[in-house]
Structure formats: structure tokens, C-alpha cells
Short mmCIF file of C-alpha atoms and ligand atoms in Angstrom, two decimals:
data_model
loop_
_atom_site.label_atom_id
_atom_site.label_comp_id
_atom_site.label_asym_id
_atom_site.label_seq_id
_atom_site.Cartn_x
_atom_site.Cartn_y
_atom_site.Cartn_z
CA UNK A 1 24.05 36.41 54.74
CA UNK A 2 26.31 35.89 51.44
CA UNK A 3 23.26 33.70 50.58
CA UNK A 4 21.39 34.89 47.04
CA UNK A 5 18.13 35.60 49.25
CA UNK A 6 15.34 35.68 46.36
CA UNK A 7 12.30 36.79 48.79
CA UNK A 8 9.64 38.64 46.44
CA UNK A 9 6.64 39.59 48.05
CA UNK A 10 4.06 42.08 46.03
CA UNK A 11 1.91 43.56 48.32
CA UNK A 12 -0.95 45.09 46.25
CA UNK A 13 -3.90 46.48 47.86
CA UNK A 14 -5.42 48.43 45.26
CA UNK A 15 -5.06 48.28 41.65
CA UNK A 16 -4.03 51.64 40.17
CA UNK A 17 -5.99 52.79 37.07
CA UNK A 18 -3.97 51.70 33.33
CA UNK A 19 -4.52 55.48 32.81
CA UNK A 20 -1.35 56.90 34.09
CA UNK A 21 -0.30 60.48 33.32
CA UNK A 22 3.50 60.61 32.06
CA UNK A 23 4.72 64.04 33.81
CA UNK A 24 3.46 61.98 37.40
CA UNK A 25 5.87 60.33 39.30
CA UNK A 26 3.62 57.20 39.51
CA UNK A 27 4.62 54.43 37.19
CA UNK A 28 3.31 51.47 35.54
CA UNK A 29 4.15 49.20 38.76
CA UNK A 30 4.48 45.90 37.13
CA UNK A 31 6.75 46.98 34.73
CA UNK A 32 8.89 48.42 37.02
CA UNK A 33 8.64 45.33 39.52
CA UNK A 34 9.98 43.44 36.36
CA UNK A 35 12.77 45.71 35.52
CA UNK A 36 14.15 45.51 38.91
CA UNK A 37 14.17 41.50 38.36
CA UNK A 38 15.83 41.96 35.11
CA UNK A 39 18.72 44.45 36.71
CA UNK A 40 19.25 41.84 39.75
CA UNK A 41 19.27 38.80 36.87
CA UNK A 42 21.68 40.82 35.23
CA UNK A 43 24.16 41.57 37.88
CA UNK A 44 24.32 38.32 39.21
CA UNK A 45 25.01 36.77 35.67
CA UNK A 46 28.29 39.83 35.50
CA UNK A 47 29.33 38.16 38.68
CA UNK A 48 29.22 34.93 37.60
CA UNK A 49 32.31 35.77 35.07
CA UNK A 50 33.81 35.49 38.01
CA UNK A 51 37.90 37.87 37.74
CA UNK A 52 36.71 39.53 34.74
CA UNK A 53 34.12 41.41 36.38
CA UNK A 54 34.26 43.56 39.42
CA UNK A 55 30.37 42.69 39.67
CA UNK A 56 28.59 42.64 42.88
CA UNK A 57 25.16 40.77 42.29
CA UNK A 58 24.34 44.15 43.23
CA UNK A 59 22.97 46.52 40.47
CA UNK A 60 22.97 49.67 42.33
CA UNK A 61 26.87 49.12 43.50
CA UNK A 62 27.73 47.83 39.85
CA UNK A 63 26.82 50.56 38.51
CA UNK A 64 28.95 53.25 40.30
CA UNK A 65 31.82 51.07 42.05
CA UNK A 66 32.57 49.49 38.81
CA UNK A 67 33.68 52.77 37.23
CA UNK A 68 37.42 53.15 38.27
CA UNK A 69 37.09 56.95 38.17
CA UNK A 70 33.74 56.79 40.86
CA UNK A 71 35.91 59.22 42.89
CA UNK A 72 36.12 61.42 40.35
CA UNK A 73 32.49 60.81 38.90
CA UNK A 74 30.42 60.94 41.69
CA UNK A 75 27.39 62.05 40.29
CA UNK A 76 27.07 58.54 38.38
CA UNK A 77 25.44 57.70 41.57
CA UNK A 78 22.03 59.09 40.45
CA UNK A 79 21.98 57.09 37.56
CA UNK A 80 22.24 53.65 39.72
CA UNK A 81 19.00 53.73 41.25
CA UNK A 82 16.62 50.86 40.46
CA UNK A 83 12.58 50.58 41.31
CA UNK A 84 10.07 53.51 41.87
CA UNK A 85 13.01 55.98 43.48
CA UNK A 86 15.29 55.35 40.01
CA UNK A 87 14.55 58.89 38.69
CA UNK A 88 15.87 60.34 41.76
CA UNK A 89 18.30 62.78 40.18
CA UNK A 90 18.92 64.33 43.46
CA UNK A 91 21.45 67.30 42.84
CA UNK A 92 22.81 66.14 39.39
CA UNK A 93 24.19 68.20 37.26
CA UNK A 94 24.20 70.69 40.48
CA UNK A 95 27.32 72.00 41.76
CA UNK A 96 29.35 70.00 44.48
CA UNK A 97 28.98 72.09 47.68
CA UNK A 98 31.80 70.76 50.51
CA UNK A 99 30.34 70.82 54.52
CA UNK A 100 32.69 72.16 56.26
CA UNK A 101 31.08 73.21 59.81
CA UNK A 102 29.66 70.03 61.67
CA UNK A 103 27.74 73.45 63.68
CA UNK A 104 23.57 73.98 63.86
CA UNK A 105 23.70 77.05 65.74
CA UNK A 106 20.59 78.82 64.11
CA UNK A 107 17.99 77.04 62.40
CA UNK A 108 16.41 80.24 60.54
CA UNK A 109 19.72 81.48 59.07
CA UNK A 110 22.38 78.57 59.18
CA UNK A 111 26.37 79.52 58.27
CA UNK A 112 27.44 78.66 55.22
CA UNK A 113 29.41 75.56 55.20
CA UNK A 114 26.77 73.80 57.33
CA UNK A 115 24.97 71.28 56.04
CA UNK A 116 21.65 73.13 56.66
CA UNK A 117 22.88 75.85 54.56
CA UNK A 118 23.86 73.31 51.71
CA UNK A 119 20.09 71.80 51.46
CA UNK A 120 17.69 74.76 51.51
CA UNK A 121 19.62 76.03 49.18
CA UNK A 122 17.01 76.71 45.40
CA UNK A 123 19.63 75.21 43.30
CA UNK A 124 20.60 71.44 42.53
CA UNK A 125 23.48 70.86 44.58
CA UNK A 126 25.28 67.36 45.34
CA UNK A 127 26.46 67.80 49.22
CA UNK A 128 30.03 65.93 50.38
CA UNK A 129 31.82 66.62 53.43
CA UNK A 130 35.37 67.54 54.18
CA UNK A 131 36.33 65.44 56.85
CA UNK A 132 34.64 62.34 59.02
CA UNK A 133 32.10 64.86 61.63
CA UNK A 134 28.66 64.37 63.82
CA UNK A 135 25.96 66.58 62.99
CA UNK A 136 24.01 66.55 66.45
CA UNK A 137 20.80 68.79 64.64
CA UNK A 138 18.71 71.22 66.69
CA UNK A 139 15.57 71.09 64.46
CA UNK A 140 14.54 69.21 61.41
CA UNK A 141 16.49 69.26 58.63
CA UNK A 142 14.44 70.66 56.08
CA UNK A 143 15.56 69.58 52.57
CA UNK A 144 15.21 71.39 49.36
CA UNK A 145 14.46 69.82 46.13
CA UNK A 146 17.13 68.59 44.09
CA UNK A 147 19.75 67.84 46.75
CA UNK A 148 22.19 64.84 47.20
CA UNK A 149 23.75 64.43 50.42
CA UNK A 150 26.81 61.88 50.01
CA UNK A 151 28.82 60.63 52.44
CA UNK A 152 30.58 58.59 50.49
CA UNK A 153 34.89 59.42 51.80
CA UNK A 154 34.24 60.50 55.15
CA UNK A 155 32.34 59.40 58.22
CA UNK A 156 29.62 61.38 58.65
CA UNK A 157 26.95 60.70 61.77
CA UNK A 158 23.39 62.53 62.09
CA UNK A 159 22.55 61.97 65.49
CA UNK A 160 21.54 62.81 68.37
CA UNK A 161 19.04 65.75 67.52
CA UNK A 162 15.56 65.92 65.22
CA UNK A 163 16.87 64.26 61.60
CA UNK A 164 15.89 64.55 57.90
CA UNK A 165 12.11 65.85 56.87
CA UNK A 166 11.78 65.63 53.17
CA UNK A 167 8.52 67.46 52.47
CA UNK A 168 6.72 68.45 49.76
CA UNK A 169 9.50 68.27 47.75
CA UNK A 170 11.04 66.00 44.93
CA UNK A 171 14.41 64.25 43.26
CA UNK A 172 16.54 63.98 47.00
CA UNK A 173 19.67 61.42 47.22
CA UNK A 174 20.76 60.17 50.35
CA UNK A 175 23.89 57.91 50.63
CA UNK A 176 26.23 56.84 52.80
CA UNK A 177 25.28 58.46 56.15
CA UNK A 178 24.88 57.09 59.48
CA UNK A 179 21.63 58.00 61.00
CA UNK A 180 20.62 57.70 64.87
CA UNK A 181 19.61 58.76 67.82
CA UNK A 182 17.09 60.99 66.29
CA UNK A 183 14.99 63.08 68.78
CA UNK A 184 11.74 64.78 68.15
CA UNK A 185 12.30 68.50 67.10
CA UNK A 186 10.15 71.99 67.03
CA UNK A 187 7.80 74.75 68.64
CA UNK A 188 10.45 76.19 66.41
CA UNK A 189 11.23 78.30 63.43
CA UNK A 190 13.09 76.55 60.99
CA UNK A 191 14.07 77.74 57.43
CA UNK A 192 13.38 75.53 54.34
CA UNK A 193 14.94 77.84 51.57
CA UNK A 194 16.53 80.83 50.67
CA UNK A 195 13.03 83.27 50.91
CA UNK A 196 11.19 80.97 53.57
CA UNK A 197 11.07 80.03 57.03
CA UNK A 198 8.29 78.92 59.04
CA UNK A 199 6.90 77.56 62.75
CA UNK A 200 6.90 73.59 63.00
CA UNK A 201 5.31 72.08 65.85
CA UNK A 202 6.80 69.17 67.57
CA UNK A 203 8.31 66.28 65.17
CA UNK A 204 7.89 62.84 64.93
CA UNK A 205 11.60 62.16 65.77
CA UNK A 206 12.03 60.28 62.44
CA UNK A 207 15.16 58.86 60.69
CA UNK A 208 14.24 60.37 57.43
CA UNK A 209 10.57 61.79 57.48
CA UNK A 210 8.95 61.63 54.02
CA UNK A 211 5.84 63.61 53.53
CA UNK A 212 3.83 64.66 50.35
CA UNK A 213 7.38 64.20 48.90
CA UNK A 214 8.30 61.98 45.48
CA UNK A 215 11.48 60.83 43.57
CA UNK A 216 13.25 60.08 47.17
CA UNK A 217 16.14 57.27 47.17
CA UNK A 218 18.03 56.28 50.87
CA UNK A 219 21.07 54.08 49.88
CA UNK A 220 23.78 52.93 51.80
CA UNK A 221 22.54 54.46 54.94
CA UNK A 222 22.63 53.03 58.40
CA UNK A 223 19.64 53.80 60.83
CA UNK A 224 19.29 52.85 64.52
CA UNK A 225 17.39 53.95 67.62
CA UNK A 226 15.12 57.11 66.51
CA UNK A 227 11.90 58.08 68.31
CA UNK A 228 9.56 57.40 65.68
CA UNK A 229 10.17 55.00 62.40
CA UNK A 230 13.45 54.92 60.81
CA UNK A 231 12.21 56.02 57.67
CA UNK A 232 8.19 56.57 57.33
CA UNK A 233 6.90 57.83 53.92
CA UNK A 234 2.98 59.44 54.04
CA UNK A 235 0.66 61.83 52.68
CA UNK A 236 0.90 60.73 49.42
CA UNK A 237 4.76 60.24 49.29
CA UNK A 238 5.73 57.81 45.85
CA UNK A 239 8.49 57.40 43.71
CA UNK A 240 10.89 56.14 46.52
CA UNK A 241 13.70 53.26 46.75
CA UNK A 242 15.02 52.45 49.75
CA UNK A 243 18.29 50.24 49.57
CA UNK A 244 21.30 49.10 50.76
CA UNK A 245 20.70 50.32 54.10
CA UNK A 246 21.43 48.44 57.59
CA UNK A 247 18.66 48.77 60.17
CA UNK A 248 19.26 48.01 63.96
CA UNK A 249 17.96 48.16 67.24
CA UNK A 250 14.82 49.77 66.47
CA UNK A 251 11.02 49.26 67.46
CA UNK A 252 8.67 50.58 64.54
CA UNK A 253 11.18 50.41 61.61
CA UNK A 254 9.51 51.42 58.70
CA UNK A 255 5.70 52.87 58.19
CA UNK A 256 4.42 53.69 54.21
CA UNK A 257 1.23 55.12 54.70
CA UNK A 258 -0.42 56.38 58.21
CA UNK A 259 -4.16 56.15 57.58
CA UNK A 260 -6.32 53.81 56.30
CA UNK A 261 -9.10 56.27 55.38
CA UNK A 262 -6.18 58.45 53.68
CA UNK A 263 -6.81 57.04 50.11
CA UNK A 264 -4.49 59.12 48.34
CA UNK A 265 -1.78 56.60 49.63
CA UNK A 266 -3.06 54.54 46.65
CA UNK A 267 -0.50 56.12 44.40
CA UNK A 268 2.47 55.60 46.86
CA UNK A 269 4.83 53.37 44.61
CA UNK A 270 7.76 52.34 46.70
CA UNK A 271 10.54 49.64 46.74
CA UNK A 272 12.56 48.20 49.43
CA UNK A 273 15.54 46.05 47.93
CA UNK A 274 18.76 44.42 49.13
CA UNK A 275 18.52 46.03 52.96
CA UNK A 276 19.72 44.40 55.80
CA UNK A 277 17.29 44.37 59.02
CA UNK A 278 19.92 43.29 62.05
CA UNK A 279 19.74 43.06 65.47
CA UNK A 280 17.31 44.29 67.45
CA UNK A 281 14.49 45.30 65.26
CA UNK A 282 10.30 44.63 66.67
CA UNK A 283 8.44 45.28 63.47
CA UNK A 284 7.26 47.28 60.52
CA UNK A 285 10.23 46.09 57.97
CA UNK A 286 8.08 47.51 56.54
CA UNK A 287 4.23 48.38 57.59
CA UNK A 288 2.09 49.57 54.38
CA UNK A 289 -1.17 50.89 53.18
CA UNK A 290 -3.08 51.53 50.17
CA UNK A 291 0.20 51.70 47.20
CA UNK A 292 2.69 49.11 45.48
CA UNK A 293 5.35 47.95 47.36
CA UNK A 294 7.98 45.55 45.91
CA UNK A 295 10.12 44.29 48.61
CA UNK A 296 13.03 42.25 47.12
CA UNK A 297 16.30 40.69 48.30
CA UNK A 298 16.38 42.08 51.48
CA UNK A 299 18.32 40.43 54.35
CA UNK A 300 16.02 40.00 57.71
CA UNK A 301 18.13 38.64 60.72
CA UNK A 302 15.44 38.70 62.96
CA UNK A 303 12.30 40.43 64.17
CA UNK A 304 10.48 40.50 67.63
CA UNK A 305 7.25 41.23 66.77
CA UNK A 306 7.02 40.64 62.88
CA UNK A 307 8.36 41.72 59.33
CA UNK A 308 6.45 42.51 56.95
CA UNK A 309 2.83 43.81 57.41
CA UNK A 310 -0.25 45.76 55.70
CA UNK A 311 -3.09 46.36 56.16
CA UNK A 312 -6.20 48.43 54.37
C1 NAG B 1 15.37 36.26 36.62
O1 NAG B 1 15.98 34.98 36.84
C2 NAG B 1 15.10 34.02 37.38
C3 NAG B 1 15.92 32.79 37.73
O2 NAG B 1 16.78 32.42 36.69
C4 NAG B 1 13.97 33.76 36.38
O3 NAG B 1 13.07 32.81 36.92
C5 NAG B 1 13.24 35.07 36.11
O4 NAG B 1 12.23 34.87 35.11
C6 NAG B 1 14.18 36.14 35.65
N1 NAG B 1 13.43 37.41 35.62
C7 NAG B 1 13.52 38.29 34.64
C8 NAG B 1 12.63 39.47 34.74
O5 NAG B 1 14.30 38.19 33.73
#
């Protein structure tokens, strides 16, 4: 496992055009494949100064667990993102908002101090918790833009319920939870911020659902046993990292892309770096169609049925 793993696989199925807009979250994807290379080549050279550096081999952790104030400076975090999620800002700059009730009572208006509460919330906010607590979820958890939800200090479990829907919305951080269990959800009113709630039929029963949504980074997350995928990004989902996380005992891990007649996957731009896939996984580590995935230095243990797949 300490092994330097170098696996780089570029699965490109379609070219994108040279002609890329600047305000869109899709990116030139060679030239961010290559940056990610240069970060990693970077790191590892840090560590190689052996007791003068605190340096991982890992850019993302170098960049925030090397600061000796990272307590203090939490929001570093969003600048440590590498790969088509790094402009993630997530709730930067936002105010830190504390969870103090583990509670899910009421779906249309949640208490405040509940982490429901925190993410439909219109303003950037960067979400901690008090204390170590389960959130067992009674619907979706539909996220605002602009959020960070950081369980970096305490212990914090969302399980055992429907999980995380990021839809239709943009810049969304989330670190250091533990994610399982998750049920499908809905035939339900849920609210998704401050002026809006609305009916959702029955969920997938996803990890962390990503739909129509862009500038998404999962890091430091661990994921096990949901109904659906772990994570699954679709409609048109891009600008995504996923990293650092620890996948287990799981059948369909990971699914980019749902359709291969839905072509406006082309511009999903997604990479999968330094994840470990443990015990008990069957297959789609990940599954893709249509975009750019770069999946680097990840850690695969094993797989029943197969890794890495793609098709259209
Ligand atoms: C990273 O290091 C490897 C091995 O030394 C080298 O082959 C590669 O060209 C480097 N990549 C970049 C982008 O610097």
C-alpha cells in the first residue's frame, strides 16, 4: 500500500472542441491532466528531503496539514484541490456555521443547528460540527451552492437514511465524513433553500448523488454499503475531483455518466486520484461515458467483477 502506485490511465472517448469558453467550468483537459502530474512530482520530491519536510507525496494533504495553524486556517482546504474539482471553493470566505443537533425531524423546515439547516442555506458557509454525532437522514440532503461540509475534529457518520444530492448546483466541499448505509429517500417534500421546497420522488439511495452539478470535490471521505453507487456524477455533472477517499464493501462503486445516447456527458471533466478501493468492492471504480477522466494513483485492493470500465 505505502508503494508509489503510478497507474495513469486516460480514458478519452471524445475529443472536446479547442474552443473552450473561460466563464465554463470545462477546462483544457490535457493541461490539467499535466498539472496534476506536476503537483504529485512535486510532492514526492518535498518528501524526499526527508526531516525537513512534513511532506506527504500527497499534494492535497501538503498543502493544508503542512500549515501548523490548519486548525486555525481551515479554509486553506479549498485551495488544496488538484484536477477538474480544484476550483471548488466550496464555502470560502463564508462564515463557519457549527452543527450542533445530529436531529432530521422535518425536511421542509429543518432547526437551526442541523446540518440541513446549515446547507440550504443562500450564503457561502463552511459547515464543522461540535462534537463526534450520526446523522441517520430522513430525505436527501439537498445542498446549496457554495457549502463546505468538514469533518475534520470530530467523528461525524451519515448513515443509515437517503445521503447527499448535489444538484444543479456548483463550488461544494466535502471532507472528512463517513458515509454509509445510505437508503433510497422521497414521495417527499424536501427543502433546498431558504424560499424553496419541492416534491422528490423516490432516490437512488446514493453516497453522494451528483446531478447537472459542477465544481464538486469529495476528499477524505469514507463510503460503504449504499443502495445505489457510492458516488455517481450525471446529467452533465464536470468540474469534479474525487480523492483521498476509502471505498468498501460495495457493488456498483462509482458511475460518471448514465446514458450513452446522453451526449452532453461529453463535457463531464472529472478526476479520481490517490483513493483507496478496499475490501469488498464488485465494480465500477469507476464506470464512465462520453467526458475526460484522469484516474491517477489510486490504490485498488481488489475487485470482484472489474475496475475500471467505459463504454460509449
Ligand atoms: C513526473 O515525474 C516522472 C518521473 O520522474 C516523469 O516521467 C514525468 O515526466 C514528470 N511529469 C511532469 C508533468 O513533470
Amino acid at each position: 500500500m505505502a508503494t508509489t502506485f503510478l497507474s495513469l490511465l486516460f480514458l478519452l472517448f471524445s475529443l472536446l472542441t479547442p474552443t473552450l469558453i473561460s466563464s465554463s467550468p470545462v477546462q483544457d483537459p490535457e493541461f490539467v491532466a499535466q498539472e496534476v502530474h506536476r503537483k504529485i512530482n512535486a510532492s514526492v520530491a518535498r518528501r524526499n528531503l526527508g526531516y525537513l519536510s512534513c511532506a506527504t507525496g500527497n499534494p492535497i494533504d501538503d498543502c493544508w496539514r503542512c500549515d501548523p495553524n490548519c486548525e486555525k486556517n481551515r479554509q486553506r482546504l479549498a485551495d488544496c484541490a488538484i484536477g477538474f474539482g480544484k476550483n471548488a471553493i466550496g464555502g470560502k470566505n463564508g462564515k463557519i456555521y457549527v452543527v450542533t443537533d445530529s436531529g432530521d425531524d422535518d425536511p421542509v423546515t429543518p432547526k437551526p443547528g442541523t446540518l440541513r439547516y446549515a446547507v440550504i442555506q443562500d450564503e457561502p458557509l463552511w459547515i464543522i460540527f461540535a462534537r463526534d454525532m450520526v446523522i441517520k437522514l430522513k430525505e436527501e440532503l439537498i445542498m446549496n451552492s457554495f457549502k463546505t461540509i468538514d469533518g475534520r475534529g470530530a467523528s461525524v457518520h451519515i448513515a443509515g437514511g437517503p445521503c447527499i444530492t448535489i444538484q444543479y448546483v456548483t463550488n461544494v466541499i466535502i471532507h472528512g465524513i463517513n458515509i454509509h448505509d445510505c437508503k433510497q429517500g422521497g414521495n417527499a417534500m424536501v427543502r433546498d433553500s431558504p424560499r424553496h421546497y419541492g416534491w422528490r420522488t423516490i432516490s437512488d439511495g446514493d453516497g453522494v448523488s451528483i446531478f447537472g452539478g459542477s465544481h464538486v470535490w469529495v476528499d477524505h471521505c469514507s463510503l460503504s454499503n449504499c443502495n445505489d453507487g457510492l458516488i455517481d456524477a450525471i446529467h452533465g455533472s464536470t468540474g469534479i475531483t474525487i480523492s483521498n477517499n476509502y471505498m468498501t464493501h460495495h457493488d456498483k462503486v462509482m458511475l460518471l455518466g448514465h446514458s450513452d445516447s446522453y451526449t452532453q456527458d461529453k463535457s463531464m471533466q472529472v478526476t479520481i486520484a490517490f483513493n483507496h478501493f478496499g475490501e469488498g468492492l464488485v465494480q465500477r471504480m469507476p464506470r464512465c461515458r462520453h467526458g475526460y477522466f484522469h484516474v491517477v494513483n489510486n490504490d485498488y485492493t481488489h475487485w470482484e467483477m472489474y475496475a475500471i470500465g467505459g463504454s460509449a
